[in-house]
Every structure is written in C-alpha cells, then in structure tokens.
Coordinates of C-alpha atoms and ligand atoms in Angstrom, one line a residue:
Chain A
X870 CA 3.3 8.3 66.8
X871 CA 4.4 11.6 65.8
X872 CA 4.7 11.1 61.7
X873 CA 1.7 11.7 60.0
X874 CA 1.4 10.2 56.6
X875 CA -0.9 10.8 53.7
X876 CA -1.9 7.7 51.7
X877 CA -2.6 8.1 47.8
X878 CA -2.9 4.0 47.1
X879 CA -4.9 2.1 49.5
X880 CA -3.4 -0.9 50.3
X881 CA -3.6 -2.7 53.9
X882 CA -1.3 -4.9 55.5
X883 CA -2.8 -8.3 55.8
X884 CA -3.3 -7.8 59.2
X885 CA -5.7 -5.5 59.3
X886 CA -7.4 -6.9 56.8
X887 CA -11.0 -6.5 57.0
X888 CA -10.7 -3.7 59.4
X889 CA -12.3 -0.3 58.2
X890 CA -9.1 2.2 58.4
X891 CA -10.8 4.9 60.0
X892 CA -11.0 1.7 62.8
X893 CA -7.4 1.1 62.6
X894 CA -6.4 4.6 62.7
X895 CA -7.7 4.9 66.0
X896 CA -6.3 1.8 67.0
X897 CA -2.8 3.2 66.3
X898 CA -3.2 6.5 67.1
X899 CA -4.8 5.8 70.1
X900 CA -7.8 8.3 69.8
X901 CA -11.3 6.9 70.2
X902 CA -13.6 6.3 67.8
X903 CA -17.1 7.3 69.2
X904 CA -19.9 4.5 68.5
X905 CA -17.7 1.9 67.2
X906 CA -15.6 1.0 70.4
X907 CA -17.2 -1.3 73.1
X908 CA -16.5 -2.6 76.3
X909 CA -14.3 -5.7 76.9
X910 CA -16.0 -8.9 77.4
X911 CA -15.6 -10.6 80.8
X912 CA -13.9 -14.2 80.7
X913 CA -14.6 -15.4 84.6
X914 CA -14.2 -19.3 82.8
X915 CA -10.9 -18.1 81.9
X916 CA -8.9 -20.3 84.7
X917 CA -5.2 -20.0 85.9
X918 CA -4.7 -24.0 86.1
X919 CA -6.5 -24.3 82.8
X920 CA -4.4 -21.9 81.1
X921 CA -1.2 -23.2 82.9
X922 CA -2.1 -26.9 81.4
X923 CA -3.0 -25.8 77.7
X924 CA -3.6 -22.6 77.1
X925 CA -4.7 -23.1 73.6
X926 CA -8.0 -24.1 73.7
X927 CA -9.0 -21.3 75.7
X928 CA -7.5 -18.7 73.4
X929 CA -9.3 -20.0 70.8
X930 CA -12.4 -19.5 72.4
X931 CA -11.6 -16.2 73.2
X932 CA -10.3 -15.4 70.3
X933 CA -13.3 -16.3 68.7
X934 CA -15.8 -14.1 70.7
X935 CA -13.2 -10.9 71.2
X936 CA -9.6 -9.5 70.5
X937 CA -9.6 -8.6 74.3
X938 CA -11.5 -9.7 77.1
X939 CA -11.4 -8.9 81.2
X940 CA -9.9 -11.7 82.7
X941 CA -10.8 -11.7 86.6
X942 CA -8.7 -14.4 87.4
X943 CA -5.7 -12.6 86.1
X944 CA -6.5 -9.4 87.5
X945 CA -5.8 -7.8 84.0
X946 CA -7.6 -7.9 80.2
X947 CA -5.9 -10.7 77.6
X948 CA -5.4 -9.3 74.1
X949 CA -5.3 -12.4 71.8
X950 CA -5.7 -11.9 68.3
X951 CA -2.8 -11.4 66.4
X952 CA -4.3 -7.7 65.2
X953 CA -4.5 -6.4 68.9
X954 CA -1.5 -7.6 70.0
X955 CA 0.8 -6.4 66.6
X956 CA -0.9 -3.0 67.1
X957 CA 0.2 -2.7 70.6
X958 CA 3.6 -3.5 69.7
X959 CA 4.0 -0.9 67.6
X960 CA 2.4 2.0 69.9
X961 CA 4.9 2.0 73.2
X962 CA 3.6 5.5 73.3
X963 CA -0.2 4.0 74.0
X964 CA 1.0 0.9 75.6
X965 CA 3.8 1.4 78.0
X966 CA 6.2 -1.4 79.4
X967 CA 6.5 0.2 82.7
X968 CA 3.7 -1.5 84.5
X969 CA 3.1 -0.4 87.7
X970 CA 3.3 -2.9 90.8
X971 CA 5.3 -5.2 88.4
X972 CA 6.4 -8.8 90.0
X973 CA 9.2 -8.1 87.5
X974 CA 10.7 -5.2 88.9
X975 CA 10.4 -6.7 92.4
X976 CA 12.1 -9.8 91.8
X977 CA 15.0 -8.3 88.9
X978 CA 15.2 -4.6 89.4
X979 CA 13.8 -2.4 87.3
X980 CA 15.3 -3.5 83.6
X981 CA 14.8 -2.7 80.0
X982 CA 12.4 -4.8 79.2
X983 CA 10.3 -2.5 81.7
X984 CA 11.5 0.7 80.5
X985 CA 10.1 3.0 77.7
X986 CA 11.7 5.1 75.4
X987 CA 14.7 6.6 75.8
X988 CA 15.4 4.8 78.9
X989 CA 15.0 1.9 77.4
X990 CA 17.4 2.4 74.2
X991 CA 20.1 3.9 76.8
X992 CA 20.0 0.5 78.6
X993 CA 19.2 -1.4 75.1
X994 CA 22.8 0.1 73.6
X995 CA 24.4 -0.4 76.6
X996 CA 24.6 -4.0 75.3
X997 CA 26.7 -3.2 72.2
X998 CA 27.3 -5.9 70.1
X999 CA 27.7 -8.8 71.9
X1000 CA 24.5 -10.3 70.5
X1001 CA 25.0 -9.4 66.7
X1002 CA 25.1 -11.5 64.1
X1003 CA 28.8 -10.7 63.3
X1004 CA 30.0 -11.5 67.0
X1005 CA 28.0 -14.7 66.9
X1006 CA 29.6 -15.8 63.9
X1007 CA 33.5 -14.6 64.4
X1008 CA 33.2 -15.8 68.2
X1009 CA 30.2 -17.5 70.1
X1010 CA 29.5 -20.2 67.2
X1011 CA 32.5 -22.0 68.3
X1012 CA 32.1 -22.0 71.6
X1013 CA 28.4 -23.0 71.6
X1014 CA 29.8 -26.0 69.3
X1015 CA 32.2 -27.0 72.0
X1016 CA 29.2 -26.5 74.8
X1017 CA 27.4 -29.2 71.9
X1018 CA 30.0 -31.3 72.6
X1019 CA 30.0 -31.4 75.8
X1020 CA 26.1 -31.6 76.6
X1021 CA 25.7 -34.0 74.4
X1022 CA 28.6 -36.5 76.0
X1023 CA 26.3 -35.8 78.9
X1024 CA 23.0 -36.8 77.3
X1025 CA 24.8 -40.0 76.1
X1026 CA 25.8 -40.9 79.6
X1027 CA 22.3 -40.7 81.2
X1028 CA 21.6 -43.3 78.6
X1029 CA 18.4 -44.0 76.8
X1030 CA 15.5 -43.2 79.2
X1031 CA 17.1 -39.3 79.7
X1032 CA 15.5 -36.6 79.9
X1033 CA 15.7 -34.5 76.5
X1034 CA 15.0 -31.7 78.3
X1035 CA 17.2 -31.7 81.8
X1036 CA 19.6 -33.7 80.5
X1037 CA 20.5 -31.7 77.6
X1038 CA 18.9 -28.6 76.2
X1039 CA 18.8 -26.8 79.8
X1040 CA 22.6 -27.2 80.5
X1041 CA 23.3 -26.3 77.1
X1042 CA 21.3 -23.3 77.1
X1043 CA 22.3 -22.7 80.4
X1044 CA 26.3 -23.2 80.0
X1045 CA 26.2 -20.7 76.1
X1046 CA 24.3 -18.3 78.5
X1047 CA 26.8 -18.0 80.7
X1048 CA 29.6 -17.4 78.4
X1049 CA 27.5 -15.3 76.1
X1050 CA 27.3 -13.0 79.7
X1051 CA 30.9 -13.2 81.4
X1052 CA 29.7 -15.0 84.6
X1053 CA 33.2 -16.8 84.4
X1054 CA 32.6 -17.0 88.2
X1055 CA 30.0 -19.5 88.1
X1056 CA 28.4 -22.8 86.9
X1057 CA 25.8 -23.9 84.5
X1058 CA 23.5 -25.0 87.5
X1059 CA 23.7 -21.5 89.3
X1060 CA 22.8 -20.0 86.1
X1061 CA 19.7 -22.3 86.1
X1062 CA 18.5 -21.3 89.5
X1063 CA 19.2 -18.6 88.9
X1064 CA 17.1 -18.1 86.0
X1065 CA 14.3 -20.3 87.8
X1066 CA 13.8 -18.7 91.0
X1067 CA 13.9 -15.3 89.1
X1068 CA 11.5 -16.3 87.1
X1069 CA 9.1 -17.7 89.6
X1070 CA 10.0 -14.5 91.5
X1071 CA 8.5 -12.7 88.6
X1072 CA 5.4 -15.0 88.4
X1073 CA 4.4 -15.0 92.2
X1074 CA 0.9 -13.8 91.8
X1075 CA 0.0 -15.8 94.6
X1076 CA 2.2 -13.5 96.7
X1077 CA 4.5 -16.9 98.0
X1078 CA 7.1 -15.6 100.8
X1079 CA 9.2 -19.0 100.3
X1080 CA 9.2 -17.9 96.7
X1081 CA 10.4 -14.6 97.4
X1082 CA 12.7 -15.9 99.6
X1083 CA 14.6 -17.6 96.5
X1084 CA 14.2 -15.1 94.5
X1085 CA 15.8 -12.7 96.7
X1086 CA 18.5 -15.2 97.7
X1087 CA 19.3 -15.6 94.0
X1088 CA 19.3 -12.1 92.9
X1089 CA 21.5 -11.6 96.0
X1090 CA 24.0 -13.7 94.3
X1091 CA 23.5 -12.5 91.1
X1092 CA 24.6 -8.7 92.7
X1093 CA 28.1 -10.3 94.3
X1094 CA 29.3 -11.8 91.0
X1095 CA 28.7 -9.2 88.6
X1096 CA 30.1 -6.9 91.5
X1097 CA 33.3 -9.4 91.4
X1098 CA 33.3 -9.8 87.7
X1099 CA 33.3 -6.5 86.6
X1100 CA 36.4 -5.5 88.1
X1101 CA 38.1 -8.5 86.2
X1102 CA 36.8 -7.4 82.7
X1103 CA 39.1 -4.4 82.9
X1104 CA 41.9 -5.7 83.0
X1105 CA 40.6 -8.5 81.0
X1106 CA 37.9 -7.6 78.0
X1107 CA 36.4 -10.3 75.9
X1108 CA 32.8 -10.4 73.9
X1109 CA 30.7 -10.9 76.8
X1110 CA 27.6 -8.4 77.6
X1111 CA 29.9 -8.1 81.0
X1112 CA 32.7 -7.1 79.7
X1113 CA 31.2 -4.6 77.5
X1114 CA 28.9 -3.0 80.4
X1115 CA 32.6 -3.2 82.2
X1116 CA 33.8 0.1 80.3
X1117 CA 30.3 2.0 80.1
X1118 CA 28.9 5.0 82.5
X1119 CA 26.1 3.1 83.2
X1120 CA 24.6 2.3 86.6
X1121 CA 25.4 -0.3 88.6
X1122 CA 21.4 -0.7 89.4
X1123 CA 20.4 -0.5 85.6
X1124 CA 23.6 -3.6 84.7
X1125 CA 22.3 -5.6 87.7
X1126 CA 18.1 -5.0 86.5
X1127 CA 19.3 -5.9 83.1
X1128 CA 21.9 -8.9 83.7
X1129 CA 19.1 -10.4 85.6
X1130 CA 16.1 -10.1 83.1
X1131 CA 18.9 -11.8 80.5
X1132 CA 19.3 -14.9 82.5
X1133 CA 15.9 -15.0 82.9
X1134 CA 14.9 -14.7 79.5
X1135 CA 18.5 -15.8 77.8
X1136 CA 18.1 -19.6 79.5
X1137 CA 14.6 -20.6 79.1
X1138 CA 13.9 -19.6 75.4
X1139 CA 16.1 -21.4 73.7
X1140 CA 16.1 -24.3 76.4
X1141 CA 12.1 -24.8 74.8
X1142 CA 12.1 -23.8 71.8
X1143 CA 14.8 -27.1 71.0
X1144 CA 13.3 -29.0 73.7
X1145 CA 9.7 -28.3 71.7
X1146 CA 10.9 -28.2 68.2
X1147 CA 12.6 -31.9 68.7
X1148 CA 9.2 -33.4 70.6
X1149 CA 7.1 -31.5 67.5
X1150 CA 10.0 -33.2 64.7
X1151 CA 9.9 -36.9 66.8
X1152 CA 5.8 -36.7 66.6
X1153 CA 6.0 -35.9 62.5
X1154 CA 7.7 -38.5 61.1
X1155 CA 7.6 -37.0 57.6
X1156 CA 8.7 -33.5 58.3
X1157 CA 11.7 -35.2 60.5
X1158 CA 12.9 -36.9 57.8
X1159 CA 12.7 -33.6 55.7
X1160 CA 15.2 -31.7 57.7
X1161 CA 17.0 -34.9 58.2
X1162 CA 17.2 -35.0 54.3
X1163 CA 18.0 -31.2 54.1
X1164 CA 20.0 -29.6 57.0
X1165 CA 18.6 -25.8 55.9
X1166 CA 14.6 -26.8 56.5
X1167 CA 15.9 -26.0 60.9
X1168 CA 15.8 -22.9 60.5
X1169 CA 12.3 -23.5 59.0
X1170 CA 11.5 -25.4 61.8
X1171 CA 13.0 -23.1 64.5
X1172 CA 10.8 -20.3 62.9
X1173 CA 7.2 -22.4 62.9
X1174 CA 8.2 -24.3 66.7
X1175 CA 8.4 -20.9 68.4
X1176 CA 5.2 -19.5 66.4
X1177 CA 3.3 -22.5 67.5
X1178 CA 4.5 -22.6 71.0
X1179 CA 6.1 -19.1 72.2
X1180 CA 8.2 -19.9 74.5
X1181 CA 8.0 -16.4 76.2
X1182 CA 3.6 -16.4 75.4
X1183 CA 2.9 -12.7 77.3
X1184 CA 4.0 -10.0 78.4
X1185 CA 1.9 -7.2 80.4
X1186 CA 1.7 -3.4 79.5
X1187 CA -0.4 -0.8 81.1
X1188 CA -2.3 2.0 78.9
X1189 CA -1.0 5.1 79.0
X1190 CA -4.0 6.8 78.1
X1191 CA -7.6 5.8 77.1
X1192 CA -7.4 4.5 73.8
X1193 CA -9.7 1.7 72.0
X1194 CA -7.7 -1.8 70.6
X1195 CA -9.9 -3.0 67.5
X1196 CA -12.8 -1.8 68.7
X1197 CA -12.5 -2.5 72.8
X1198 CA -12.4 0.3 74.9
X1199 CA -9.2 0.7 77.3
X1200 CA -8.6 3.2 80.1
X1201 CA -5.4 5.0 81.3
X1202 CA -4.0 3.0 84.1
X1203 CA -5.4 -0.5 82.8
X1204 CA -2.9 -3.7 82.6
X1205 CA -3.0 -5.7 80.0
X1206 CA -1.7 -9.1 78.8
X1207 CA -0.8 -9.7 75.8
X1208 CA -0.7 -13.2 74.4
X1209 CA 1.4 -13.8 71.9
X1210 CA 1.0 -17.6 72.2
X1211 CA -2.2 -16.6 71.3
X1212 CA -1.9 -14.2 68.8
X1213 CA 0.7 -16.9 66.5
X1214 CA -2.1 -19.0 66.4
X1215 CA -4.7 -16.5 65.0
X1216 CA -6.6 -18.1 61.8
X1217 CA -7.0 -14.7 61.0
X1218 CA -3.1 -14.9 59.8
X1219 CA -2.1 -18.3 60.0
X1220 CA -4.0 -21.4 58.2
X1221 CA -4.7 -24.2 60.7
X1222 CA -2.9 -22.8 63.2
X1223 CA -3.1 -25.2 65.9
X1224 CA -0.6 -27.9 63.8
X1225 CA 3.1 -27.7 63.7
X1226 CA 3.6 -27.5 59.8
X1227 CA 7.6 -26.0 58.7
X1228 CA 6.3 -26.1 55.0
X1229 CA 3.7 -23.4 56.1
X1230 CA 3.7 -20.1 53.7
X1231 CA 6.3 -18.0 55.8
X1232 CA 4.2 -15.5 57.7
X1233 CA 5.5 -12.8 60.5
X1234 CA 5.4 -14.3 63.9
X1235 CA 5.3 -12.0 66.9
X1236 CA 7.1 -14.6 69.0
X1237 CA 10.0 -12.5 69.8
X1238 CA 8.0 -9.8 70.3
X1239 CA 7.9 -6.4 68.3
X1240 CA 8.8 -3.0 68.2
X1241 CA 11.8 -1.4 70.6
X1242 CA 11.8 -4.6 72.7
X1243 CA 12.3 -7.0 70.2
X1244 CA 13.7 -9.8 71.8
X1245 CA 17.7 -8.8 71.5
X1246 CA 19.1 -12.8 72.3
X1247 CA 17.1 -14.2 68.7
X1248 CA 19.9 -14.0 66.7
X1249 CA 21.6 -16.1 69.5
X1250 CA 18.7 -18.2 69.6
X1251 CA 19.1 -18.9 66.3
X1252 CA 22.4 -19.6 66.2
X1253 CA 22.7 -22.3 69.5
X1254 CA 19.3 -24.2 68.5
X1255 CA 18.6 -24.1 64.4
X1256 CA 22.2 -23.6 63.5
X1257 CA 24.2 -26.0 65.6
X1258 CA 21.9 -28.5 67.6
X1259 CA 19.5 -29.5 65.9
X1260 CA 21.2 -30.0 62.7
X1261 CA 23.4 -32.3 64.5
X1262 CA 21.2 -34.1 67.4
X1263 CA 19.7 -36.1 64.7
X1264 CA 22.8 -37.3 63.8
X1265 CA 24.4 -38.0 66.6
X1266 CA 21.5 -39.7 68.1
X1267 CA 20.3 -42.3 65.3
X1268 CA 16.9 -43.3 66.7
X1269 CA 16.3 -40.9 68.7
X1270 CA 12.7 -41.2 69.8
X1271 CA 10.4 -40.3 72.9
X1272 CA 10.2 -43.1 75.5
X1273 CA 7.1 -44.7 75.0
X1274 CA 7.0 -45.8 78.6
X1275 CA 6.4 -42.4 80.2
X1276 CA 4.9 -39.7 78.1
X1277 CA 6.2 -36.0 77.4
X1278 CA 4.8 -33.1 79.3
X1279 CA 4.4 -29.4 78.3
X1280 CA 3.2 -26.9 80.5
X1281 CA 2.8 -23.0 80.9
X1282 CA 1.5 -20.3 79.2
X1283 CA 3.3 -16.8 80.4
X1284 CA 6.3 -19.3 79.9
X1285 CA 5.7 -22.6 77.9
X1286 CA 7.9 -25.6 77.5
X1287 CA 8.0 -29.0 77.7
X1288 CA 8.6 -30.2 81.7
X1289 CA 9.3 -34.1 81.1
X1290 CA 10.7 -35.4 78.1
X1291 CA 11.9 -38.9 78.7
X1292 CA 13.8 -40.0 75.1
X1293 CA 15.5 -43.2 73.7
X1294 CA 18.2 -43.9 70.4
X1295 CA 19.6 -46.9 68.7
Chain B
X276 CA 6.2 16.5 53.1
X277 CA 8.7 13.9 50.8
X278 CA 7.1 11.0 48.4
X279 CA 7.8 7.6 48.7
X280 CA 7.2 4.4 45.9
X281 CA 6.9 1.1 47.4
X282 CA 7.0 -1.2 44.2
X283 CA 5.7 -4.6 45.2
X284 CA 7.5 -8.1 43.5
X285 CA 4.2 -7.6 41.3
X286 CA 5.0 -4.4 40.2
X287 CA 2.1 -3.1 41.7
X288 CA 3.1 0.5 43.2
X289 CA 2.5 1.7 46.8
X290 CA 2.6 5.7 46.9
X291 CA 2.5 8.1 49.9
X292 CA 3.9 11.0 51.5
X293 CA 5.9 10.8 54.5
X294 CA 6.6 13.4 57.5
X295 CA 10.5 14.5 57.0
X296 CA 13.1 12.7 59.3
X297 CA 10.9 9.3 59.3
X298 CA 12.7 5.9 58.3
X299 CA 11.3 4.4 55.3
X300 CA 10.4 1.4 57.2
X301 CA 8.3 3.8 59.4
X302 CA 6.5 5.2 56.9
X303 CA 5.6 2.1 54.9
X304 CA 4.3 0.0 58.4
X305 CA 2.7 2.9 59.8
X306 CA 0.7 3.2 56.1
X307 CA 0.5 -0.8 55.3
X308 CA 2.7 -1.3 52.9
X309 CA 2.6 -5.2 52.1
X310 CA 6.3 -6.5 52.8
X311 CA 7.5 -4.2 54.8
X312 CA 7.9 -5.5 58.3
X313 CA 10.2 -4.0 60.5
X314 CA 10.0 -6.4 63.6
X315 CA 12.3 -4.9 65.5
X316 CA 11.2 -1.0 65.3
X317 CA 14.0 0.0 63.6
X318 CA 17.0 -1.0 65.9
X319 CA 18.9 -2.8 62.9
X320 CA 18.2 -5.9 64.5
X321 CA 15.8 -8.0 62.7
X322 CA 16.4 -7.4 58.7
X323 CA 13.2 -7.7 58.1
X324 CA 12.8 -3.9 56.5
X325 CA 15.1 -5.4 53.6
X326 CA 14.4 -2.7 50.0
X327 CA 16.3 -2.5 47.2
X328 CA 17.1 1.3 46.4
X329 CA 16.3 2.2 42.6
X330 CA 20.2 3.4 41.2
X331 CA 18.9 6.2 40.0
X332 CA 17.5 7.1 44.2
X333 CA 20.6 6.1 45.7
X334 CA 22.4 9.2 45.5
X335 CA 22.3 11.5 48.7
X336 CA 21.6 8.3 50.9
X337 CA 23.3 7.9 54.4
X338 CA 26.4 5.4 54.5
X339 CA 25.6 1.6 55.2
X340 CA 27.0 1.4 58.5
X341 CA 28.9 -1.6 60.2
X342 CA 25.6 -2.6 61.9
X343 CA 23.2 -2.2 59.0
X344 CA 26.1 -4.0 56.7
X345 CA 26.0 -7.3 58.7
X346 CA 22.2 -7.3 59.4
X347 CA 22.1 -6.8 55.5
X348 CA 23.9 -10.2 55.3
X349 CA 20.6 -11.8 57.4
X350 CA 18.2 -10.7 54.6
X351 CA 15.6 -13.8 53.6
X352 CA 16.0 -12.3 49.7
X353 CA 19.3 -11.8 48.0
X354 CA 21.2 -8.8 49.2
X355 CA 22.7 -7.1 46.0
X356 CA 24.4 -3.8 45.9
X357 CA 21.2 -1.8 45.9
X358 CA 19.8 -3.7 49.3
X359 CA 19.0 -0.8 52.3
X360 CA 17.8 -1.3 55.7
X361 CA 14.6 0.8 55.4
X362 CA 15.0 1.5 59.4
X363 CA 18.0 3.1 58.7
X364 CA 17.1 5.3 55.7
X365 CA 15.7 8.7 57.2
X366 CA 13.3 10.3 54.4
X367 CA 14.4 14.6 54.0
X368 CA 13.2 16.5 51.2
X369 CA 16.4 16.2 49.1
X370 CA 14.4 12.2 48.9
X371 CA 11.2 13.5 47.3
X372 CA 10.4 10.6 44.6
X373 CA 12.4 8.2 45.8
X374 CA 11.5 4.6 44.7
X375 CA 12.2 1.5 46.2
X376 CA 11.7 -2.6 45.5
X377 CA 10.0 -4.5 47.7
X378 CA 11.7 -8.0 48.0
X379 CA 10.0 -11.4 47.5
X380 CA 10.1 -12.3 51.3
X381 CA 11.1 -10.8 54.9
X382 CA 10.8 -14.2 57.3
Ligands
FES680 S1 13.2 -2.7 61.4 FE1 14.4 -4.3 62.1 S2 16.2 -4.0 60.9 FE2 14.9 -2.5 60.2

C-alpha cells in the first residue's frame, strides 16, 4: 500500500469494529505490532471429510476461538473471520495469489487468478468487455434466454423425479458458458468435463494419478480447440472472450492458463448458486412466495444464497512477507486459506448467519471475492441465474417442490453445491 | 497532500487527506470511510464505490468513460448527473476540498 493517509475524523468501517487502529494498521500495512501479535492456534480436529460434509459447524468453532488457525490436515492456516479475510483481500502486496507448488497451475497453466499485479491486470484486460454489463444486456441476455428454453424443455422431459441440478442448472450453465467463451467447436457435456476434471485436477491433494490423468486429458483438449478456434475468430469476430483474445498480442500459454481457469470457475458458480438458491426458496415457503409475489426480491435472493453458501468458499495465498492478520503472526513463505464460506457467515457482520434470510439488512459479501481478482463472470452470474432463471422456473414449473422420496445433498467446502437434488411439479 | 469530505446520508462528515494520484475510493477504504466499498479494487467492475460529486467539486474531474458510464447504470442508489465511480476519480492537488455524498446503499 503505497498511499499514506492522514485521518482528522475517526470513523471505522464496521468491520473492524472493535479493533484498536493501531491493530488494524498493522494488519493492512503488514508491519508487526510487537506484544500484541500471537501465534496461530492449531486445529488438528479440523478434518478433510468433516469439512467436505458441512463445513459450517467447524467454522464456527473456529471462528469462535481465532481469526486464523494451523490446520495440519490441510497443510496450510484457515483465515475465517470476515475481518481476516476482507483485510487480505485488500493487501495483494502482503498476500500474494502466486502460491507456490499450486495444484492450480499444474492442472490449468499458470492463469490470472494466480498472478499478481501487473501480470495479472495484463491478463485481466485481455478479456475486454465480453463480461460487462453493457455486452450482457445488448447480446448474451438473449441468448441465455434461448439456452432457458431449451434446458428447461429438457428438465420437463426427465419428468418429475429429475434432478434439479443435472438435469438443468449444469447444462444451462454449462451451454451460456460456452457461448459466453467461443468454444463453437464443442458441446455442453465437454464443457462439463471439462470443467470437472479441471477442477478435481486442481483439488488433488491426495496426489491421484488417475486424477491427473483426466485432468491432463482434458486440458489437452482444451489446447486443440482454442488452437482451432482462434484461427476462425479472425475471419469471424463475435462477443466471445475468444474472439476478443483472437486479435490481442497475448500469449498463447497466458489465453490457454486463463480459458481454462474460466470454465472451471465460469460453469460451477452459477450451476450452485441456482441449484442452492431454489433448494433454500423450496425449504422457505414464505420467502418463496415473496419473490413469487415480486419478481425483483431474486436478485435479493441471488445476493444472500451465495453469502450463505459460497459457491467458490476459499482460495489460497501465500505471505509475501511476515506480517500479523488481526493479531496472528504470519511468516514469509506461509500458505494460507482463506474461507470465505466462512467469513459470509461471521456474526461479527451478519445477524444469525447460519439461516438463509433475503429480507436480511444488505451487508457486503466477500463471495466473489475482493480486490484485483474480483470474480470478473458476476455480472454474468447475475444475469443467467437472478435475472432470467429464476424469475421464470417458478413459473414454468407450478409446484415445483423437492422429491420427498429421496432427499437433497450438498457437499464441499473449497467448492460447495448441492450433488443430488431430485424435484417434482404439478 | 489533497483533502477529501465524505458526507455520510446522515450528514455526518468524514475528513482526511489523501496521498496525490490515489482514487477516491482508495482513500476512503484504506481510512474506513462507512459506505464506501470498492469490491472490486477499483477495476470499474463492481459499482459499489457509487458518490455523488458536490456541483460546485465537479469541475476539473476526469471524463466518465464508456466503462465507468455503464457500471454507473449498476448503482444500488439512484445515479443522477452528479454520480462518479470513486475508483475512477484520481485525487491531484487542483482537488484539494473536494466534497462528495455518500449514497444510501452500495449492495
Ligand atoms: S471499486 Fe469497483 S467499481 Fe469502483
């Protein structure tokens, strides 16, 4: 942080509230503050099944006992309070994205998200305006309204007893992620194992060759159709990222890195935020038939089912140089997780966190992350899931319910979402 | 080093002196300033830096741009002809004493 600023009227952001400022100076600026700093706790109850079944309950008890802890099973410390993690955000030059030995790299290249500045914002322009809210509304709301159509055709065909989940909101996602990107050379389903085995790739803790082994295979196709659709675009330009990346100077490794951390990212987050927001709305009765009774509450409910349930719930960094994080000492070189999942449900910030509430008092959310690598595909978010399908599922489903007879399941924490989600209508 | 007024929906006033060449938004998270959020770090992405530049400040300003313009239309309170993106306002000297509205609401 190279500004330096001179305050004349204290006031705090909410935030911090509580915290002594000479605390959160250091915090931000990264300098120690000697006597006030301690070492992290150590979590060894911390478990990687427990955490993959519900998270939750373990962040609150962490939360509870320290902003950060040492998490042995995970090999890294866990920020989860909603101070710790908003101040790393806003400190790339403290925390940086470039992790060492990062599963990321290994299974997509080496891509923005992994990148600090200027790197990054080289990479980050490079995508132009393909994902701005002008483009979205001139050209990509139609055709997600088509992909609507067609998904939900689909949906009605499996019948009651579908899966709200594989039946519907993954090929939609999948098929407006696609076109969003210019892989007019393939199919909905590539673009969803694509974006799985990726992801898994990136997840391998456990070191998995037959993992690898898809991964690899996939980003292997991934190379050959950008290398055959880039050609294509031009001759042929049209909104997509491809298309735009088509007429840059950028390298061909840095467009490969970065296509491949957007399918990853671009399919599953809106794929659970509308498969969760329509499980949270079909379990509250009363706030379903709110938004049934006014359209404009979705975008309410978009907002408070991806605070409750971050679809994307952590991210690593690794310190750049000894610092202490509201009051826990870090060293240069240390990884660290930080758990946004976690940090949306801090009562520090949010009252009774743990329920799904869209009449909440509006409150930032860190769920798309903050800072330079704000998540670039929410506005796109936004616009396939509040703005077009759930307005109208309700509507074209009268009914629509879970199936009793064989009960929803979420799972995840790094990534969360619901993985069953059997549903009936009228 | 310039001054900068944050004026809260209250009318409660935020003061405090930025280094030249920061963004508004900058230098209100980076001091507190209730209101101001600025998700996105300042990439024009995320509207939540929304102010409403006092007439008598606006002089001297940079140009909305085309990107700034249509984030502008994303704002959770009413854009009117004084709204800024405070990422996109760099503070120089020539701003010394500029004032600015918070708005009701970012998210
Ligand atoms: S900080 Fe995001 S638009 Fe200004």
């Amino acid at each position: 942080m190279s500004a330096t600023f001179h305050q004349t009227t204290v006031q705090r952001c909410p935030v911090h509230e509580g915290a002594e400022p000479s605390r959160l100076g250091a915090a931000v600026s990264g300098g120690t503050a000697p006597g006030e700093s301690r070492e992290a706790p150590v979590a060894d109850w911390v478990t990687l099944d427990a955490l993959h079944r519900d998270p939750f309950p373990l962040y609150r008890r962490l939360r509870e006992e320290a902003p950060v802890h040492w998490i042995p099973a995970l090999n890294r410390y866990l920020v989860t309070s909603y101070a710790a993690c908003h101040a790393i955000e806003q400190d790339e030059a403290t925390f940086s994205a470039d992790e060492r030995e990062s599963l990321m790299k290994r299974a997509m290249g080496h891509s923005m998200l992994r990148k600090d500045n200027p790197e990054h914002q080289r990479d980050r322009d490079s995508y132009g305006k393909t994902l701005r809210p002008a483009t979205i509304k001139k050209h990509w709301n139609g055709i997600f309204e088509q992909n609507y159509v067609d998904c939900l055709r689909r949906l009605k065909k499996a019948g009651p007893g579908a899966d709200f989940v594989w039946d519907f909101a993954a090929p939609y996602a999948a098929e407006n992620l696609r076109l969003v990107m210019g892989f007019q050379n393939a199919t909905e389903a590539d673009m969803q194992r694509w974006s799985q085995t990726m992801i898994d790739g990136t997840g391998n803790y456990a070191d998995d060759p037959d993992i690898w082994a898809k991964s690899e295979r996939s980003s292997a196709e991934v190379d050959a159709a950008i290398d055959e659709m880039l050609p294509y675009f031009k001759d042929h330009p049209d909104h997509s990222l491809l298309s735009g990346l088509a007429s840059l100077p950028i390298p061909l490794e840095a467009i490969r890195a970065n296509m491949k951390m957007t399918i990853g990212g671009g399919l599953n987050e809106p794929r659970d935020v509308l498969a969760t927001t329509v499980w949270a709305l079909l379990r509250e009765p009363e706030q379903l038939e709110a938004v049934v009774a006014d359209p404009s509450l979705h975008t309410a409910a978009f907002e408070e089912s991806v605070r409750w349930v971050a679809p994307i719930g952590m991210y690593p960094r690794q310190v750049a140089r000894d610092t202490v994080l509201e009051g826990i000492r870090l060293r240069r070189g240390d990884r660290v997780g930080v758990a946004i999942g976690a940090a949306n449900r801090d009562p520090a910030v949010f009252e009774d966190p743990e329920s799904f509430d869209i009449m909440r008092p509006k409150k930032p959310h860190l769920a798309f992350g903050g800072g330079v690598h704000f998540c670039a595909g929410t506005w796109v978010a936004r616009a396939q899931v509040a703005q077009i399908a759930m307005p109208r599922i309700f509507d074209d489903l009268p009914g629509l319910r879970l199936d009793e007879s064989s009960p929803a399941v979420a799972g995840g924490w790094v990534f969360r979402g619901m993985l069953e989600m059997p549903v009936a209508w009228d | 080093m310039p001054n900068i007024t944050f004026v809260q929906p209250t009318g409660e006033a935020v003061e405090l002196e930025a280094a030249e060449g920061t963004s508004l938004m900058r230098a209100a998270v980076s001091n507190g300033v209730d209101g101001i959020v600025g998700e996105c770090g300042g990439q024009a992405m995320c509207a939540t830096c929304h102010v409403y530049v006092r007439p008598e400040h606006a002089d001297g300003l940079s140009e909305v741009t085309e990107d700034e313009d249509e984030m502008l239309d994303c704002t959770v309170a009413e854009r009117t002809e004084r709204s800024r993106l405070g990422c996109q306002i760099a503070v120089g000297l020539e701003h010394d004493g500029i004032v600015v509205d918070v708005p009701s609401g970012q998210v």
